[in-house]
Structure formats: C-alpha cells, structure tokens
Amino acid sequence: MSTLLLEYWTENQDLCIYAEAGDFEKEVTIQGQAPAVIAQFNTIYAILENKEEEKEQKLQEAILLLSDRLLAPFTKQLNECSAVRFVIYDDLVRCAFDLLLFEGRFLFLQRSVCYQVAEGQGEDDARLTVESALLIADLTADPEEACKEVSRRIPESFYARMQDANMGMIKEAADQVDALIVSAHGELDEDNGGGVYLNDKLIGSQLIGKLEAWIVYFDACQQGANWDYLQAFQEESDIQFFLAPIISNDAGDSSTKTMIWFFAAVLEHGNPIRALFETRKRLFEFYTVKEKLSLITSLNKAFAFRIYEFVDGEEE
C-alpha cells in the first residue's frame, strides 16, 4: 500500500507543509498565509457544526481555495497513492484536511485517511483482532443502542448503561480490553480542551493516559478535536487508534450507523483505517443518494468521525 504523508504546521504567520511518498520529499512554505488558511478552515468547521445549509456556496468556495493551496501541489503523488496520512498540531486540529478536493471530489471518499499528532511511522495495513471490549452508553447520546448491538458482535464484551457505569470500570479495563467504546456527551472549549462526561464527571486526561486498548472509540461531540486527549494518548497511553467526531454528531441516526458499520468492518478485516474509509463512503452515499439530504447535512452526518494513530515519535 502506497501512502502520501502530509505534515502541516505553522511558523509565525507562515503555513509549512512537508510531503513524503516513497522516494519523494518536498517542503513548501506558504508565506504569511497561516491566519487566512486557518480562518477558511474555521469557516468550514462552523458551517458543518451548525448545519448552515444556506451557506453551501461559501463552504464550496472555502474548500476549493484550500484544495488549490494545500493539496494541488501533490496531485502526482495523490494519483499514485492509496492512503494519506496527515500530521497535525494543536492550532490545526479542527482543520478538515481530508474534506479538501482531489480532482473535484472530496478526498475522504477517494483515499483511506489517518491522522497523527506526532512524526513517526504508522501502520497502514494494520490487522487487529478485537475479541474483548468495554462499552458504556448514555442512552440520551445512544438512543438506538448502537453500543449494545456492537457488544453482541464482540465475543468477550461487557456492556453497561451510563447509570450503572463508573470511572472504576474504565480503570479496571484499561489494560484488559481490545476496545473501549463510550457513547456519551462531550464538550470542547475554545482552546480545544474539554472531555467526555461519565455521570456528570469528566473523563480526565490522566485516565486517558492509562488506556492500553487497541481502539478507543468515543461517540461524543467534538472529541476528535480534543487536544488534551490527543496529547495524553500520544504521550502517555499505549493505545494505537482513536476515533471520535471532530464536530457535533447525531444522537442516534448517523452515529448509530457509523459505530455499527465501522466495527462490522473491523471485525471482518481488522483494519480500522480502511474500516472508517468504507464507513464514511457508505454514509455519504446513504444520505445523499437514498435520503437525498443537502450537501452540508450529508457531510455533517458522513464526515464527522476522524481516526488517529499514535506512533512512536521520531527523535530530533
């Protein structure tokens, strides 16, 4: 499997890009444009977060502009790759790089995509065997009981409703299960901090750092952009993959489909990156073709979840 790695970071007012694919390496500096690029991404984020259907043209204009600046220089490499990895840092964590256009279509519908928060070698062709799981569900966030359905498919799983759950369950399961799945309410502040609530108590970064599951899956609004969690996963925990939505997601509906379809795919072939790629394509087709929803609502439902892999960081 060929992979294009794209690392984005800011230096003062400049946006810097490092690209690598096989023997190809290139570094690009877009001078003085970091604030403008981030502002355009913030526009995209707000439109999707708030499902502002009347702003579809504004969304498309922002995506087109950013695609030309940030992806077009690597068209040849994109044509030759089957996967893309984005390395990002705290000030770019809400930026939807995989929503940009490649040859006129959203990248997330054409290539498997994974994010990292540190430099290092990822595992594109991972093959995980998920045989055990802890699943906790707040039924106000999971009214269609997706967690219970997934628990039936994983051989050694323990399912608990929120009122019967506590932090001790997560601590006890931290190094005992292949997957930790929590459907609950989350919050994200302006500094990309916050967290997931378990019976009105916040799951803190200290507990996050003790987790060792192969996959942590938080069905909780905006937690895919929670930099406190991402840092704890990268620096302290032993987990490999984390999935969560970067924007607010449905209670039920698309969130139910995302969880069930994603874990069905993981249990079938073992590759979480491929599983999310397949799931998001399936969701987008369902909401645009079958349900005939608007582009913005369809993206809100199909694009929301992001997958991260936590890698051994490269030494300076």
mmCIF file of N, CA, C and O in Angstrom, residues 208-287:
data_model
loop_
_atom_site.group_PDB
_atom_site.id
_atom_site.type_symbol
_atom_site.label_atom_id
_atom_site.label_comp_id
_atom_site.label_asym_id
_atom_site.label_seq_id
_atom_site.Cartn_x
_atom_site.Cartn_y
_atom_site.Cartn_z
ATOM 1 N N ILE A 208 -7.108 8.941 30.571
ATOM 2 C CA ILE A 208 -6.866 8.666 29.149
ATOM 3 C C ILE A 208 -5.454 8.108 28.959
ATOM 4 O O ILE A 208 -5.228 7.163 28.190
ATOM 5 N N GLY A 209 -4.495 8.664 29.689
ATOM 6 C CA GLY A 209 -3.111 8.249 29.542
ATOM 7 C C GLY A 209 -2.815 6.841 30.030
ATOM 8 O O GLY A 209 -1.753 6.291 29.747
ATOM 9 N N LYS A 210 -3.756 6.240 30.754
ATOM 10 C CA LYS A 210 -3.557 4.884 31.276
ATOM 11 C C LYS A 210 -4.150 3.806 30.378
ATOM 12 O O LYS A 210 -3.985 2.618 30.651
ATOM 13 N N LEU A 211 -4.825 4.209 29.312
ATOM 14 C CA LEU A 211 -5.510 3.230 28.465
ATOM 15 C C LEU A 211 -4.526 2.479 27.577
ATOM 16 O O LEU A 211 -3.530 3.032 27.114
ATOM 17 N N GLU A 212 -4.839 1.200 27.337
ATOM 18 C CA GLU A 212 -3.969 0.363 26.514
ATOM 19 C C GLU A 212 -4.737 -0.419 25.444
ATOM 20 O O GLU A 212 -4.186 -1.329 24.831
ATOM 21 N N ALA A 213 -5.997 -0.095 25.221
ATOM 22 C CA ALA A 213 -6.791 -0.805 24.213
ATOM 23 C C ALA A 213 -6.221 -0.547 22.814
ATOM 24 O O ALA A 213 -5.588 0.487 22.564
ATOM 25 N N TRP A 214 -6.470 -1.486 21.896
ATOM 26 C CA TRP A 214 -6.090 -1.252 20.506
ATOM 27 C C TRP A 214 -6.852 -0.049 19.948
ATOM 28 O O TRP A 214 -6.291 0.783 19.239
ATOM 29 N N ILE A 215 -8.156 -0.012 20.267
ATOM 30 C CA ILE A 215 -9.035 1.027 19.719
ATOM 31 C C ILE A 215 -9.808 1.686 20.858
ATOM 32 O O ILE A 215 -10.430 0.999 21.676
ATOM 33 N N VAL A 216 -9.782 3.006 20.902
ATOM 34 C CA VAL A 216 -10.684 3.774 21.764
ATOM 35 C C VAL A 216 -11.629 4.538 20.843
ATOM 36 O O VAL A 216 -11.183 5.236 19.929
ATOM 37 N N TYR A 217 -12.921 4.384 21.090
ATOM 38 C CA TYR A 217 -13.952 4.970 20.231
ATOM 39 C C TYR A 217 -14.880 5.787 21.115
ATOM 40 O O TYR A 217 -15.577 5.241 21.965
ATOM 41 N N PHE A 218 -14.856 7.105 20.949
ATOM 42 C CA PHE A 218 -15.731 7.993 21.705
ATOM 43 C C PHE A 218 -16.802 8.555 20.784
ATOM 44 O O PHE A 218 -16.507 9.352 19.892
ATOM 45 N N ASP A 219 -18.019 8.098 20.981
ATOM 46 C CA ASP A 219 -19.182 8.643 20.281
ATOM 47 C C ASP A 219 -19.671 9.822 21.106
ATOM 48 O O ASP A 219 -20.631 9.720 21.855
ATOM 49 N N ALA A 220 -18.944 10.940 20.990
ATOM 50 C CA ALA A 220 -19.207 12.114 21.824
ATOM 51 C C ALA A 220 -18.789 13.360 21.054
ATOM 52 O O ALA A 220 -17.697 13.415 20.485
ATOM 53 N N CYS A 221 -19.637 14.355 21.063
ATOM 54 C CA CYS A 221 -19.452 15.536 20.230
ATOM 55 C C CYS A 221 -18.061 16.141 20.352
ATOM 56 O O CYS A 221 -17.564 16.372 21.464
ATOM 57 N N GLN A 222 -17.433 16.383 19.212
ATOM 58 C CA GLN A 222 -16.221 17.196 19.045
ATOM 59 C C GLN A 222 -14.949 16.600 19.650
ATOM 60 O O GLN A 222 -13.903 17.232 19.626
ATOM 61 N N GLN A 223 -15.018 15.370 20.164
ATOM 62 C CA GLN A 223 -13.843 14.843 20.874
ATOM 63 C C GLN A 223 -12.701 14.460 19.943
ATOM 64 O O GLN A 223 -11.580 14.258 20.393
ATOM 65 N N GLY A 224 -12.960 14.377 18.647
ATOM 66 C CA GLY A 224 -11.888 14.152 17.695
ATOM 67 C C GLY A 224 -10.980 15.358 17.537
ATOM 68 O O GLY A 224 -9.918 15.267 16.900
ATOM 69 N N ALA A 225 -11.370 16.501 18.129
ATOM 70 C CA ALA A 225 -10.532 17.704 18.114
ATOM 71 C C ALA A 225 -10.085 18.083 19.525
ATOM 72 O O ALA A 225 -9.626 19.205 19.746
ATOM 73 N N ASN A 226 -10.195 17.148 20.466
ATOM 74 C CA ASN A 226 -9.816 17.409 21.854
ATOM 75 C C ASN A 226 -8.305 17.229 22.005
ATOM 76 O O ASN A 226 -7.812 16.113 22.122
ATOM 77 N N TRP A 227 -7.576 18.337 22.003
ATOM 78 C CA TRP A 227 -6.115 18.259 22.031
ATOM 79 C C TRP A 227 -5.592 17.709 23.349
ATOM 80 O O TRP A 227 -4.548 17.040 23.375
ATOM 81 N N ASP A 228 -6.298 17.949 24.447
ATOM 82 C CA ASP A 228 -5.875 17.381 25.737
ATOM 83 C C ASP A 228 -5.863 15.857 25.655
ATOM 84 O O ASP A 228 -4.903 15.212 26.101
ATOM 85 N N TYR A 229 -6.923 15.291 25.107
ATOM 86 C CA TYR A 229 -6.984 13.838 24.953
ATOM 87 C C TYR A 229 -5.909 13.343 23.977
ATOM 88 O O TYR A 229 -5.233 12.343 24.237
ATOM 89 N N LEU A 230 -5.772 14.027 22.865
ATOM 90 C CA LEU A 230 -4.827 13.584 21.838
ATOM 91 C C LEU A 230 -3.394 13.576 22.373
ATOM 92 O O LEU A 230 -2.621 12.647 22.105
ATOM 93 N N GLN A 231 -3.038 14.592 23.138
ATOM 94 C CA GLN A 231 -1.708 14.623 23.742
ATOM 95 C C GLN A 231 -1.520 13.476 24.724
ATOM 96 O O GLN A 231 -0.461 12.840 24.762
ATOM 97 N N ALA A 232 -2.550 13.221 25.541
ATOM 98 C CA ALA A 232 -2.453 12.139 26.529
ATOM 99 C C ALA A 232 -2.334 10.784 25.837
ATOM 100 O O ALA A 232 -1.554 9.924 26.262
ATOM 101 N N PHE A 233 -3.106 10.583 24.779
ATOM 102 C CA PHE A 233 -3.000 9.334 24.018
ATOM 103 C C PHE A 233 -1.584 9.162 23.452
ATOM 104 O O PHE A 233 -0.992 8.092 23.541
ATOM 105 N N GLN A 234 -1.058 10.221 22.837
ATOM 106 C CA GLN A 234 0.243 10.132 22.184
ATOM 107 C C GLN A 234 1.381 9.962 23.183
ATOM 108 O O GLN A 234 2.290 9.152 22.985
ATOM 109 N N GLU A 235 1.339 10.718 24.261
ATOM 110 C CA GLU A 235 2.494 10.794 25.153
ATOM 111 C C GLU A 235 2.442 9.804 26.306
ATOM 112 O O GLU A 235 3.494 9.412 26.832
ATOM 113 N N GLU A 236 1.242 9.392 26.710
ATOM 114 C CA GLU A 236 1.146 8.588 27.929
ATOM 115 C C GLU A 236 0.550 7.198 27.722
ATOM 116 O O GLU A 236 0.924 6.253 28.412
ATOM 117 N N SER A 237 -0.388 7.053 26.810
ATOM 118 C CA SER A 237 -1.123 5.790 26.693
ATOM 119 C C SER A 237 -0.406 4.813 25.758
ATOM 120 O O SER A 237 0.562 5.160 25.084
ATOM 121 N N ASP A 238 -0.933 3.606 25.735
ATOM 122 C CA ASP A 238 -0.425 2.589 24.811
ATOM 123 C C ASP A 238 -1.463 2.195 23.766
ATOM 124 O O ASP A 238 -1.352 1.144 23.148
ATOM 125 N N ILE A 239 -2.488 3.030 23.566
ATOM 126 C CA ILE A 239 -3.476 2.689 22.546
ATOM 127 C C ILE A 239 -2.886 2.936 21.165
ATOM 128 O O ILE A 239 -1.920 3.699 21.004
ATOM 129 N N GLN A 240 -3.482 2.310 20.159
ATOM 130 C CA GLN A 240 -2.997 2.531 18.795
ATOM 131 C C GLN A 240 -3.905 3.472 18.015
ATOM 132 O O GLN A 240 -3.425 4.383 17.348
ATOM 133 N N PHE A 241 -5.223 3.268 18.098
ATOM 134 C CA PHE A 241 -6.156 4.065 17.295
ATOM 135 C C PHE A 241 -7.220 4.721 18.173
ATOM 136 O O PHE A 241 -7.700 4.121 19.134
ATOM 137 N N PHE A 242 -7.584 5.929 17.802
ATOM 138 C CA PHE A 242 -8.656 6.668 18.476
ATOM 139 C C PHE A 242 -9.592 7.222 17.417
ATOM 140 O O PHE A 242 -9.153 7.827 16.436
ATOM 141 N N LEU A 243 -10.889 7.017 17.625
ATOM 142 C CA LEU A 243 -11.915 7.555 16.725
ATOM 143 C C LEU A 243 -12.907 8.384 17.517
ATOM 144 O O LEU A 243 -13.363 7.981 18.592
ATOM 145 N N ALA A 244 -13.258 9.532 16.949
ATOM 146 C CA ALA A 244 -14.271 10.406 17.536
ATOM 147 C C ALA A 244 -14.637 11.455 16.494
ATOM 148 O O ALA A 244 -13.861 11.717 15.569
ATOM 149 N N PRO A 245 -15.798 12.079 16.638
ATOM 150 C CA PRO A 245 -16.181 13.139 15.691
ATOM 151 C C PRO A 245 -15.484 14.450 16.018
ATOM 152 O O PRO A 245 -15.307 14.788 17.182
ATOM 153 N N ILE A 246 -15.100 15.191 14.977
ATOM 154 C CA ILE A 246 -14.479 16.492 15.223
ATOM 155 C C ILE A 246 -15.532 17.576 15.390
ATOM 156 O O ILE A 246 -15.237 18.655 15.915
ATOM 157 N N ILE A 247 -16.752 17.321 14.946
ATOM 158 C CA ILE A 247 -17.861 18.253 15.122
ATOM 159 C C ILE A 247 -18.929 17.565 15.973
ATOM 160 O O ILE A 247 -18.777 16.407 16.363
ATOM 161 N N SER A 248 -20.007 18.269 16.268
ATOM 162 C CA SER A 248 -21.117 17.657 16.996
ATOM 163 C C SER A 248 -21.801 16.638 16.097
ATOM 164 O O SER A 248 -22.074 16.920 14.927
ATOM 165 N N ASN A 249 -22.063 15.475 16.652
ATOM 166 C CA ASN A 249 -22.658 14.400 15.865
ATOM 167 C C ASN A 249 -24.043 14.061 16.383
ATOM 168 O O ASN A 249 -24.451 14.485 17.471
ATOM 169 N N ASP A 250 -24.781 13.289 15.596
ATOM 170 C CA ASP A 250 -26.144 12.902 15.951
ATOM 171 C C ASP A 250 -26.181 12.067 17.217
ATOM 172 O O ASP A 250 -25.250 11.317 17.513
ATOM 173 N N ALA A 251 -27.293 12.172 17.942
ATOM 174 C CA ALA A 251 -27.650 11.157 18.939
ATOM 175 C C ALA A 251 -28.489 10.135 18.178
ATOM 176 O O ALA A 251 -29.625 10.387 17.815
ATOM 177 N N GLY A 252 -27.900 8.986 17.889
ATOM 178 C CA GLY A 252 -28.567 8.011 17.033
ATOM 179 C C GLY A 252 -28.317 8.324 15.571
ATOM 180 O O GLY A 252 -27.358 9.003 15.201
ATOM 181 N N ASP A 253 -29.173 7.817 14.692
ATOM 182 C CA ASP A 253 -29.116 8.041 13.248
ATOM 183 C C ASP A 253 -27.711 7.781 12.700
ATOM 184 O O ASP A 253 -27.245 6.655 12.718
ATOM 185 N N SER A 254 -27.017 8.808 12.207
ATOM 186 C CA SER A 254 -25.723 8.583 11.569
ATOM 187 C C SER A 254 -24.693 8.035 12.552
ATOM 188 O O SER A 254 -23.803 7.264 12.164
ATOM 189 N N SER A 255 -24.793 8.407 13.822
ATOM 190 C CA SER A 255 -23.839 7.903 14.813
ATOM 191 C C SER A 255 -24.040 6.415 15.051
ATOM 192 O O SER A 255 -23.069 5.672 15.257
ATOM 193 N N THR A 256 -25.289 5.975 15.038
ATOM 194 C CA THR A 256 -25.581 4.548 15.150
ATOM 195 C C THR A 256 -24.980 3.798 13.974
ATOM 196 O O THR A 256 -24.297 2.774 14.150
ATOM 197 N N LYS A 257 -25.216 4.290 12.781
ATOM 198 C CA LYS A 257 -24.696 3.636 11.577
ATOM 199 C C LYS A 257 -23.171 3.633 11.585
ATOM 200 O O LYS A 257 -22.538 2.622 11.232
ATOM 201 N N THR A 258 -22.573 4.756 11.969
ATOM 202 C CA THR A 258 -21.113 4.837 11.975
ATOM 203 C C THR A 258 -20.522 3.766 12.883
ATOM 204 O O THR A 258 -19.602 3.037 12.485
ATOM 205 N N MET A 259 -21.024 3.670 14.098
ATOM 206 C CA MET A 259 -20.467 2.704 15.046
ATOM 207 C C MET A 259 -20.662 1.270 14.580
ATOM 208 O O MET A 259 -19.721 0.463 14.572
ATOM 209 N N ILE A 260 -21.861 0.937 14.164
ATOM 210 C CA ILE A 260 -22.154 -0.446 13.777
ATOM 211 C C ILE A 260 -21.406 -0.821 12.511
ATOM 212 O O ILE A 260 -20.787 -1.893 12.423
ATOM 213 N N TRP A 261 -21.404 0.050 11.507
ATOM 214 C CA TRP A 261 -20.730 -0.262 10.249
ATOM 215 C C TRP A 261 -19.217 -0.302 10.441
ATOM 216 O O TRP A 261 -18.534 -1.157 9.863
ATOM 217 N N PHE A 262 -18.679 0.611 11.257
ATOM 218 C CA PHE A 262 -17.237 0.620 11.488
ATOM 219 C C PHE A 262 -16.785 -0.674 12.158
ATOM 220 O O PHE A 262 -15.839 -1.329 11.692
ATOM 221 N N PHE A 263 -17.434 -1.060 13.236
ATOM 222 C CA PHE A 263 -16.977 -2.256 13.949
ATOM 223 C C PHE A 263 -17.274 -3.536 13.172
ATOM 224 O O PHE A 263 -16.512 -4.510 13.272
ATOM 225 N N ALA A 264 -18.321 -3.539 12.368
ATOM 226 C CA ALA A 264 -18.554 -4.693 11.498
ATOM 227 C C ALA A 264 -17.379 -4.876 10.541
ATOM 228 O O ALA A 264 -16.919 -5.997 10.307
ATOM 229 N N ALA A 265 -16.885 -3.769 10.003
ATOM 230 C CA ALA A 265 -15.747 -3.831 9.076
ATOM 231 C C ALA A 265 -14.469 -4.240 9.796
ATOM 232 O O ALA A 265 -13.683 -5.047 9.277
ATOM 233 N N VAL A 266 -14.232 -3.691 10.982
ATOM 234 C CA VAL A 266 -13.032 -4.070 11.743
ATOM 235 C C VAL A 266 -13.056 -5.555 12.075
ATOM 236 O O VAL A 266 -12.034 -6.252 11.957
ATOM 237 N N LEU A 267 -14.215 -6.056 12.486
ATOM 238 C CA LEU A 267 -14.314 -7.475 12.822
ATOM 239 C C LEU A 267 -14.154 -8.355 11.584
ATOM 240 O O LEU A 267 -13.728 -9.505 11.685
ATOM 241 N N GLU A 268 -14.460 -7.806 10.412
ATOM 242 C CA GLU A 268 -14.329 -8.573 9.170
ATOM 243 C C GLU A 268 -12.876 -8.649 8.705
ATOM 244 O O GLU A 268 -12.374 -9.732 8.380
ATOM 245 N N HIS A 269 -12.191 -7.491 8.654
ATOM 246 C CA HIS A 269 -10.837 -7.499 8.069
ATOM 247 C C HIS A 269 -9.747 -6.959 8.984
ATOM 248 O O HIS A 269 -8.565 -7.066 8.659
ATOM 249 N N GLY A 270 -10.103 -6.357 10.104
ATOM 250 C CA GLY A 270 -9.113 -5.988 11.099
ATOM 251 C C GLY A 270 -8.397 -4.675 10.913
ATOM 252 O O GLY A 270 -7.535 -4.313 11.722
ATOM 253 N N ASN A 271 -8.731 -3.903 9.868
ATOM 254 C CA ASN A 271 -8.009 -2.657 9.591
ATOM 255 C C ASN A 271 -8.898 -1.451 9.913
ATOM 256 O O ASN A 271 -9.809 -1.123 9.145
ATOM 257 N N PRO A 272 -8.648 -0.746 11.025
ATOM 258 C CA PRO A 272 -9.507 0.382 11.412
ATOM 259 C C PRO A 272 -9.495 1.544 10.423
ATOM 260 O O PRO A 272 -10.511 2.214 10.237
ATOM 261 N N ILE A 273 -8.347 1.801 9.788
ATOM 262 C CA ILE A 273 -8.267 2.914 8.836
ATOM 263 C C ILE A 273 -9.151 2.620 7.625
ATOM 264 O O ILE A 273 -9.942 3.469 7.194
ATOM 265 N N ARG A 274 -9.006 1.433 7.090
ATOM 266 C CA ARG A 274 -9.858 1.015 5.966
ATOM 267 C C ARG A 274 -11.322 0.978 6.384
ATOM 268 O O ARG A 274 -12.214 1.358 5.605
ATOM 269 N N ALA A 275 -11.591 0.557 7.617
ATOM 270 C CA ALA A 275 -12.972 0.450 8.091
ATOM 271 C C ALA A 275 -13.654 1.814 8.110
ATOM 272 O O ALA A 275 -14.820 1.942 7.723
ATOM 273 N N LEU A 276 -12.947 2.852 8.570
ATOM 274 C CA LEU A 276 -13.561 4.180 8.577
ATOM 275 C C LEU A 276 -13.726 4.704 7.161
ATOM 276 O O LEU A 276 -14.736 5.355 6.847
ATOM 277 N N PHE A 277 -12.766 4.437 6.294
ATOM 278 C CA PHE A 277 -12.878 4.826 4.887
ATOM 279 C C PHE A 277 -14.142 4.225 4.272
ATOM 280 O O PHE A 277 -14.954 4.928 3.646
ATOM 281 N N GLU A 278 -14.346 2.951 4.460
ATOM 282 C CA GLU A 278 -15.530 2.274 3.918
ATOM 283 C C GLU A 278 -16.810 2.811 4.539
ATOM 284 O O GLU A 278 -17.822 3.009 3.844
ATOM 285 N N THR A 279 -16.776 3.060 5.832
ATOM 286 C CA THR A 279 -17.968 3.534 6.545
ATOM 287 C C THR A 279 -18.374 4.916 6.090
ATOM 288 O O THR A 279 -19.562 5.187 5.848
ATOM 289 N N ARG A 280 -17.431 5.822 5.955
ATOM 290 C CA ARG A 280 -17.779 7.193 5.564
ATOM 291 C C ARG A 280 -18.278 7.249 4.124
ATOM 292 O O ARG A 280 -19.196 8.022 3.804
ATOM 293 N N LYS A 281 -17.691 6.456 3.243
ATOM 294 C CA LYS A 281 -18.218 6.396 1.871
ATOM 295 C C LYS A 281 -19.659 5.896 1.878
ATOM 296 O O LYS A 281 -20.522 6.432 1.159
ATOM 297 N N ARG A 282 -19.907 4.856 2.639
ATOM 298 C CA ARG A 282 -21.249 4.275 2.721
ATOM 299 C C ARG A 282 -22.249 5.271 3.300
ATOM 300 O O ARG A 282 -23.380 5.399 2.804
ATOM 301 N N LEU A 283 -21.838 6.009 4.320
ATOM 302 C CA LEU A 283 -22.703 7.019 4.926
ATOM 303 C C LEU A 283 -23.020 8.135 3.936
ATOM 304 O O LEU A 283 -24.176 8.572 3.820
ATOM 305 N N PHE A 284 -22.001 8.611 3.223
ATOM 306 C CA PHE A 284 -22.217 9.715 2.289
ATOM 307 C C PHE A 284 -23.183 9.303 1.187
ATOM 308 O O PHE A 284 -24.079 10.072 0.805
ATOM 309 N N GLU A 285 -23.015 8.107 0.676
ATOM 310 C CA GLU A 285 -23.936 7.615 -0.352
ATOM 311 C C GLU A 285 -25.353 7.475 0.207
ATOM 312 O O GLU A 285 -26.332 7.840 -0.461
ATOM 313 N N PHE A 286 -25.461 6.967 1.423
ATOM 314 C CA PHE A 286 -26.786 6.783 2.032
ATOM 315 C C PHE A 286 -27.516 8.117 2.161
ATOM 316 O O PHE A 286 -28.694 8.229 1.797
ATOM 317 N N TYR A 287 -26.831 9.131 2.665
ATOM 318 C CA TYR A 287 -27.523 10.399 2.938
ATOM 319 C C TYR A 287 -27.704 11.271 1.694
ATOM 320 O O TYR A 287 -28.661 12.054 1.629
#
